[in-house]
Structures are given as C-alpha cells and as structure tokens.
PDB file of C-alpha atoms in Angstrom:
ATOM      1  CA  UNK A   1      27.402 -69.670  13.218  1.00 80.00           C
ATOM      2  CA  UNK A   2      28.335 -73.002  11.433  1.00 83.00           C
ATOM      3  CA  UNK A   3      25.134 -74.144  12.085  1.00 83.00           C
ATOM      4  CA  UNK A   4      23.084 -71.845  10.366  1.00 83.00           C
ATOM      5  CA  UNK A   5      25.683 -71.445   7.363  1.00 83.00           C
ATOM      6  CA  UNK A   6      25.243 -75.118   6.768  1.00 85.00           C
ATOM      7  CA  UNK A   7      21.577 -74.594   7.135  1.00 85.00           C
ATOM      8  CA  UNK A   8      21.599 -71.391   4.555  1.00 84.00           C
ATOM      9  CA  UNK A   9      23.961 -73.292   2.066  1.00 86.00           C
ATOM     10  CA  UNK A  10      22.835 -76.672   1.940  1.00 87.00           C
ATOM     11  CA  UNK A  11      19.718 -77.168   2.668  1.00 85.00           C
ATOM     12  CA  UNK A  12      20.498 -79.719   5.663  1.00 84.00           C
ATOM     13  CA  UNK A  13      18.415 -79.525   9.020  1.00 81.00           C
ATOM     14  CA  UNK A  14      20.357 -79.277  11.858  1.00 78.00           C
ATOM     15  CA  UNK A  15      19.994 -82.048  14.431  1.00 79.00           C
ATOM     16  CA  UNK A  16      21.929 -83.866  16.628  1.00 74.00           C
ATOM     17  CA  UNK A  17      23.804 -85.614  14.429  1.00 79.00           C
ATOM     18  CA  UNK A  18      25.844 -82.411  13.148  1.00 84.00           C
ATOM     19  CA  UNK A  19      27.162 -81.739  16.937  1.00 89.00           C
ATOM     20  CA  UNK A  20      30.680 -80.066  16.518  1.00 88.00           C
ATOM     21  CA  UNK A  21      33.594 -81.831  17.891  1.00 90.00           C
ATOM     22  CA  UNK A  22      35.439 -78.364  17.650  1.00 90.00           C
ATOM     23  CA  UNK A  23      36.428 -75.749  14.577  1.00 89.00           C
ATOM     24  CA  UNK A  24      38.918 -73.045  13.911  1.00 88.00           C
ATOM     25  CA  UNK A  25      40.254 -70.784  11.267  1.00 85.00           C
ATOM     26  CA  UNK A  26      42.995 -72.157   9.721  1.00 81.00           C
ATOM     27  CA  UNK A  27      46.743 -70.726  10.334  1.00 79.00           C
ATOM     28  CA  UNK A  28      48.192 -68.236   8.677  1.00 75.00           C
ATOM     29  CA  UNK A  29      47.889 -64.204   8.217  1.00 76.00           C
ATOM     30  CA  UNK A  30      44.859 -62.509   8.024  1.00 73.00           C
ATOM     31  CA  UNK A  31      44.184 -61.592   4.228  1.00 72.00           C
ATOM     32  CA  UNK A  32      43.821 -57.986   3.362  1.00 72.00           C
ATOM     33  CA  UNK A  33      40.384 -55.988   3.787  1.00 71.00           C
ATOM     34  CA  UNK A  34      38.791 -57.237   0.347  1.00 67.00           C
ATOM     35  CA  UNK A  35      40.270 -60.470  -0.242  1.00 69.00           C
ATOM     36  CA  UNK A  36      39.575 -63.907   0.811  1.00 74.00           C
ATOM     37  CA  UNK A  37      38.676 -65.137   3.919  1.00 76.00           C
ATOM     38  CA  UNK A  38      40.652 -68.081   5.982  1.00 78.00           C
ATOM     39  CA  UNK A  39      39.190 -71.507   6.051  1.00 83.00           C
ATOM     40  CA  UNK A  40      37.293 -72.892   8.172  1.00 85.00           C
ATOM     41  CA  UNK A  41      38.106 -76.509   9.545  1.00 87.00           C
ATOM     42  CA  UNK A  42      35.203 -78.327  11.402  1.00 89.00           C
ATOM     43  CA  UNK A  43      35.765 -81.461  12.828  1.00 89.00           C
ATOM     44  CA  UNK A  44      32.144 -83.198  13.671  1.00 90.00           C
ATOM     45  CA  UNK A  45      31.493 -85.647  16.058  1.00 91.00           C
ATOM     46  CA  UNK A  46      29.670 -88.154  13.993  1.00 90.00           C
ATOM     47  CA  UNK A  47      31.193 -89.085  11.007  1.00 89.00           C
ATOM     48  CA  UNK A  48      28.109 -89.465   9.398  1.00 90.00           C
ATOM     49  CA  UNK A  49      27.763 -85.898   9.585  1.00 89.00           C
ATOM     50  CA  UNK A  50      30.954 -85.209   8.030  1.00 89.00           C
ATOM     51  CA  UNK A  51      29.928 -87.079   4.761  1.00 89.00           C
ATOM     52  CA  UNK A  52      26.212 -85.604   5.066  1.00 90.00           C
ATOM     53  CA  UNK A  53      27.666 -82.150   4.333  1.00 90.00           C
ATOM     54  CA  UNK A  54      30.471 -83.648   1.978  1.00 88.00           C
ATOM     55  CA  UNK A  55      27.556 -84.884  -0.279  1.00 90.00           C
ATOM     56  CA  UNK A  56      25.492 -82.002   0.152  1.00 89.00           C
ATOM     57  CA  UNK A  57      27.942 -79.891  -0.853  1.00 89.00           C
ATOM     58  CA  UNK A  58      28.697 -82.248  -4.146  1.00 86.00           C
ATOM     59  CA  UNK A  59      25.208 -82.395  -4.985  1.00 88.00           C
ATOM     60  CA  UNK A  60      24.353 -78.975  -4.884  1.00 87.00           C
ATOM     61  CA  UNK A  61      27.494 -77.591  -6.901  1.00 81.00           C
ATOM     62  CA  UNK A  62      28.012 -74.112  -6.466  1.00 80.00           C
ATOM     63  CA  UNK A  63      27.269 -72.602  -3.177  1.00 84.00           C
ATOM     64  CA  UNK A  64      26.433 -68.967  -1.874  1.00 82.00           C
ATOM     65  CA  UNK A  65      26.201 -67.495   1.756  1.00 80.00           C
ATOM     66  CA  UNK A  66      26.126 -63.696   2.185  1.00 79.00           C
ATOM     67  CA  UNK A  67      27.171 -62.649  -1.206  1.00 80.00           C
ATOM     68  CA  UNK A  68      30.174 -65.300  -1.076  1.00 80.00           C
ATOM     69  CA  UNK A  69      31.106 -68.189  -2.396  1.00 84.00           C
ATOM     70  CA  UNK A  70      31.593 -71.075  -0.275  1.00 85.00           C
ATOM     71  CA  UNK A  71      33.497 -74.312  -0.759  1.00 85.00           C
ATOM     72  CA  UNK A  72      33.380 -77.235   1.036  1.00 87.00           C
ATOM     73  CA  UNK A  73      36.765 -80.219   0.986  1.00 84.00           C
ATOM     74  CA  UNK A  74      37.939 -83.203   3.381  1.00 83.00           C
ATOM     75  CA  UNK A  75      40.556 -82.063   5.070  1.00 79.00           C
ATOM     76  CA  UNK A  76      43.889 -84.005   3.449  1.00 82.00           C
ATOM     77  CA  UNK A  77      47.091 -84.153   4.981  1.00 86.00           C
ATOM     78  CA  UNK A  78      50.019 -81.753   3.475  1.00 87.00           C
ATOM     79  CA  UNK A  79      51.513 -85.398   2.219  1.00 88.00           C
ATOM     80  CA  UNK A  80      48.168 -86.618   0.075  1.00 86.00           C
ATOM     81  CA  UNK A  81      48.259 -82.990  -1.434  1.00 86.00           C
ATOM     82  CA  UNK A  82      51.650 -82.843  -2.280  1.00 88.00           C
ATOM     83  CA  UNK A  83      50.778 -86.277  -3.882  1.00 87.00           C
ATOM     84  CA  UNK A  84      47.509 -85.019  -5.907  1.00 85.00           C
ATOM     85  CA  UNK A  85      49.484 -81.937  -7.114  1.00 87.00           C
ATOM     86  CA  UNK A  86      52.010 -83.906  -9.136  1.00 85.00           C
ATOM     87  CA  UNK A  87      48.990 -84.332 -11.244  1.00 84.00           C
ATOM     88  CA  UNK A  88      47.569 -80.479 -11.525  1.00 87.00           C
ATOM     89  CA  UNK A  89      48.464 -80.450 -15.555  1.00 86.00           C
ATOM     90  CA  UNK A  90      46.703 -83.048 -16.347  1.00 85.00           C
ATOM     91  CA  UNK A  91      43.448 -81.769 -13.948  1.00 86.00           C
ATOM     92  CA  UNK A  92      43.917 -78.942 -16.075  1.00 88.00           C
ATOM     93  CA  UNK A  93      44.123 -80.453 -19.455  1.00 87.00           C
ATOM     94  CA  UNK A  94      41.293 -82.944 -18.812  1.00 86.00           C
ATOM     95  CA  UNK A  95      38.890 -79.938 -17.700  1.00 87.00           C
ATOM     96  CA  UNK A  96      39.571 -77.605 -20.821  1.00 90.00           C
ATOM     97  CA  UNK A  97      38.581 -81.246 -22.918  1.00 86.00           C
ATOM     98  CA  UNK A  98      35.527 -81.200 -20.481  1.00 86.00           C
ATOM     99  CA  UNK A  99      36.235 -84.884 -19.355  1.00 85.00           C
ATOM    100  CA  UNK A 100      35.311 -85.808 -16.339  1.00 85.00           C
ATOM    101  CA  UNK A 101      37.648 -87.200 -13.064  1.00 85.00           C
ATOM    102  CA  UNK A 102      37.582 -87.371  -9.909  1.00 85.00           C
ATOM    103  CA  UNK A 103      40.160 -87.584  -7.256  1.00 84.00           C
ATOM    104  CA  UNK A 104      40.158 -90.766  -5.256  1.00 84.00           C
ATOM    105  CA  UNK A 105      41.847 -91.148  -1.383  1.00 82.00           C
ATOM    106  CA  UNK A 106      44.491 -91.057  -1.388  1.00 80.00           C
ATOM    107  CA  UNK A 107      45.795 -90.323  -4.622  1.00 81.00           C
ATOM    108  CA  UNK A 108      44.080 -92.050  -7.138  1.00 84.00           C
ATOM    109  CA  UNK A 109      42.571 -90.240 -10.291  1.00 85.00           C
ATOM    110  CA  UNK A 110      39.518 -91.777 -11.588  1.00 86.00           C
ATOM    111  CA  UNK A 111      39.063 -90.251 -15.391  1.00 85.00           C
ATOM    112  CA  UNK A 112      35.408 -90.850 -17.164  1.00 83.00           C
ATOM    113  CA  UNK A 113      35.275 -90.888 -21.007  1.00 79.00           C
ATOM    114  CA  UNK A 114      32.137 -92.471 -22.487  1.00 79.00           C
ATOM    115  CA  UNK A 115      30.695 -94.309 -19.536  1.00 77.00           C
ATOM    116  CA  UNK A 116      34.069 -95.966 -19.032  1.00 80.00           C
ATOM    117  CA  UNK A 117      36.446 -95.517 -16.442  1.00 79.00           C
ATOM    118  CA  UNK A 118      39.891 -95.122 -15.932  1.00 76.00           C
ATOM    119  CA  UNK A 119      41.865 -96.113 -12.583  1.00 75.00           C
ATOM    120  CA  UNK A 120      45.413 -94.541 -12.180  1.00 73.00           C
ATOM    121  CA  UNK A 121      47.417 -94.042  -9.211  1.00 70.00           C
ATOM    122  CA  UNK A 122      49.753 -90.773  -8.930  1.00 68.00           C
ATOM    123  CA  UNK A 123      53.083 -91.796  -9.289  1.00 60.00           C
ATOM    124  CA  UNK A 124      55.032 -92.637  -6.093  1.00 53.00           C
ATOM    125  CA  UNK A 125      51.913 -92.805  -3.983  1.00 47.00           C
ATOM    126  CA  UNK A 126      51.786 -95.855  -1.690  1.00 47.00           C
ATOM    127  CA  UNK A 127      48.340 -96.360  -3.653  1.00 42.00           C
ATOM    128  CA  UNK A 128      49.959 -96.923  -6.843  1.00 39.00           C
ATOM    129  CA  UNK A 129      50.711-101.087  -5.533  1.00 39.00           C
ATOM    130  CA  UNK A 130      47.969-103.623  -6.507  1.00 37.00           C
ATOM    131  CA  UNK A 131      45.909-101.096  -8.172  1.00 36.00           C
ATOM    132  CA  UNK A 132      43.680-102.552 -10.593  1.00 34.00           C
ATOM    133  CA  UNK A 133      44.436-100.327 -14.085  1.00 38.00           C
ATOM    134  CA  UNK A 134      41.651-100.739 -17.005  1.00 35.00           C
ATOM    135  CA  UNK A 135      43.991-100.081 -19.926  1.00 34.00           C
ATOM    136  CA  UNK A 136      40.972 -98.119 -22.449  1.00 36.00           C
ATOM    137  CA  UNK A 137      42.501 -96.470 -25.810  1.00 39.00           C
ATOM    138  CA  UNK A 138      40.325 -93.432 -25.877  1.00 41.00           C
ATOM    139  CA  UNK A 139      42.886 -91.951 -28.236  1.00 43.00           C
ATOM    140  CA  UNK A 140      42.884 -88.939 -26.053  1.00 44.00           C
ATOM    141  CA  UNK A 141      46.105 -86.531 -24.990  1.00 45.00           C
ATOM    142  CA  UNK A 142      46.359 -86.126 -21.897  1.00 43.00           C
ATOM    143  CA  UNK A 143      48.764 -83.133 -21.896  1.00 40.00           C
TER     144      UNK A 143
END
C-alpha cells in the first residue's frame, strides 16, 4: 500500500532503499464517514529514504492520491510542536504578506525577504543559545 502511494504521489521508484522499518495509523478515534482520515506514520529503514520522500514531497508541492490530498511532515515530538506553535501568529501574518519562512529543527524560524535571511529562535527553545541572529530592518510588521 505505502509503496505504491509513494509511487502514485511522488514520482519515486521503489527500490530497496525505501524498505519499511514498520508504520501505523496514528492514535486516536476514527473520524466520521466523510471526514479526514488518520495519519499515517512510516518509519523507514534507511534514513536516506526518509529524506528522499521528505524532498519529494517539498519539491512537488501539492499532492493527490485517489481524489485526496496528501501531506507529507517529519514526525516532531509533542515538545518541538508545542515550541513551533508559540509562533502560529506570526506563520500566519507572514503568509497573508506572502513572505516566505521556513521552520528550522528544532524551533528555529528562518524568514526570507529580498534574498536575505532572517535567523530567530522561538522563545524558550533550548535553540534560542548561541544562535547567530542577522539583525535586517525590512521595516516589516510582523503581527
């Protein structure tokens, strides 16, 4: 099954390398008939594999498979996203600008404005010591 939805989704041929350590839904109720499905959590046996479909995923954007969109993430602990959610209004603020960022591990958010980035650890993450900051005045609000 995972197999061929990589396959169908991505693009990637299956070898070897993409062996499955073991997968699962993940806990919790099943949703109601119409809504969404649980995830999926695939643990591969090659970590190479793991950032082959990571990057696949990224490159190709949006992805389909029966009528459904699919989604592909790195599994995080509950304690990194409890960390990267402190900084949802300003995710959401910087998309309806349309500037780009990206969320670094563990907790770091990397913010793009005119070719020139931005470094900035969430506050009270263990990440936020001896980070290098680039202090840029874009003139920008965040929120």
């Amino acid at each position: 099954f995972l197999n061929s939805l990589l396959h169908d989704c991505l693009g990637l041929n299956i070898d070897s390398m993409f062996e499955i350590e073991r997968a699962h839904r993940s806990l919790g109720p099943r949703s109601s008939q119409g809504g969404c499905p649980r995830q999926i959590i695939v643990r591969f046996l090659h970590y190479s594999a793991r950032e082959a479909v990571l990057w696949a995923a990224r490159e190709k954007g949006g992805t389909e498979w029966r009528n459904n969109r699919v989604f592909f993430f790195q599994d995080l602990s509950q304690d990194v996203m409890l960390r990267r959610r402190k900084v949802d209004e300003v995710k959401r603020s910087l998309q309806e600008k349309g500037i780009k960022y990206a969320m670094l591990y563990p907790a770091i958010m990397k913010i793009s404005v005119n070719r020139k980035n931005i470094l900035s650890a969430v506050p009270g993450s263990e990440s936020s010591r001896g980070i290098c900051r680039t202090s840029l005045n874009f003139g920008i609000d965040f929120v």
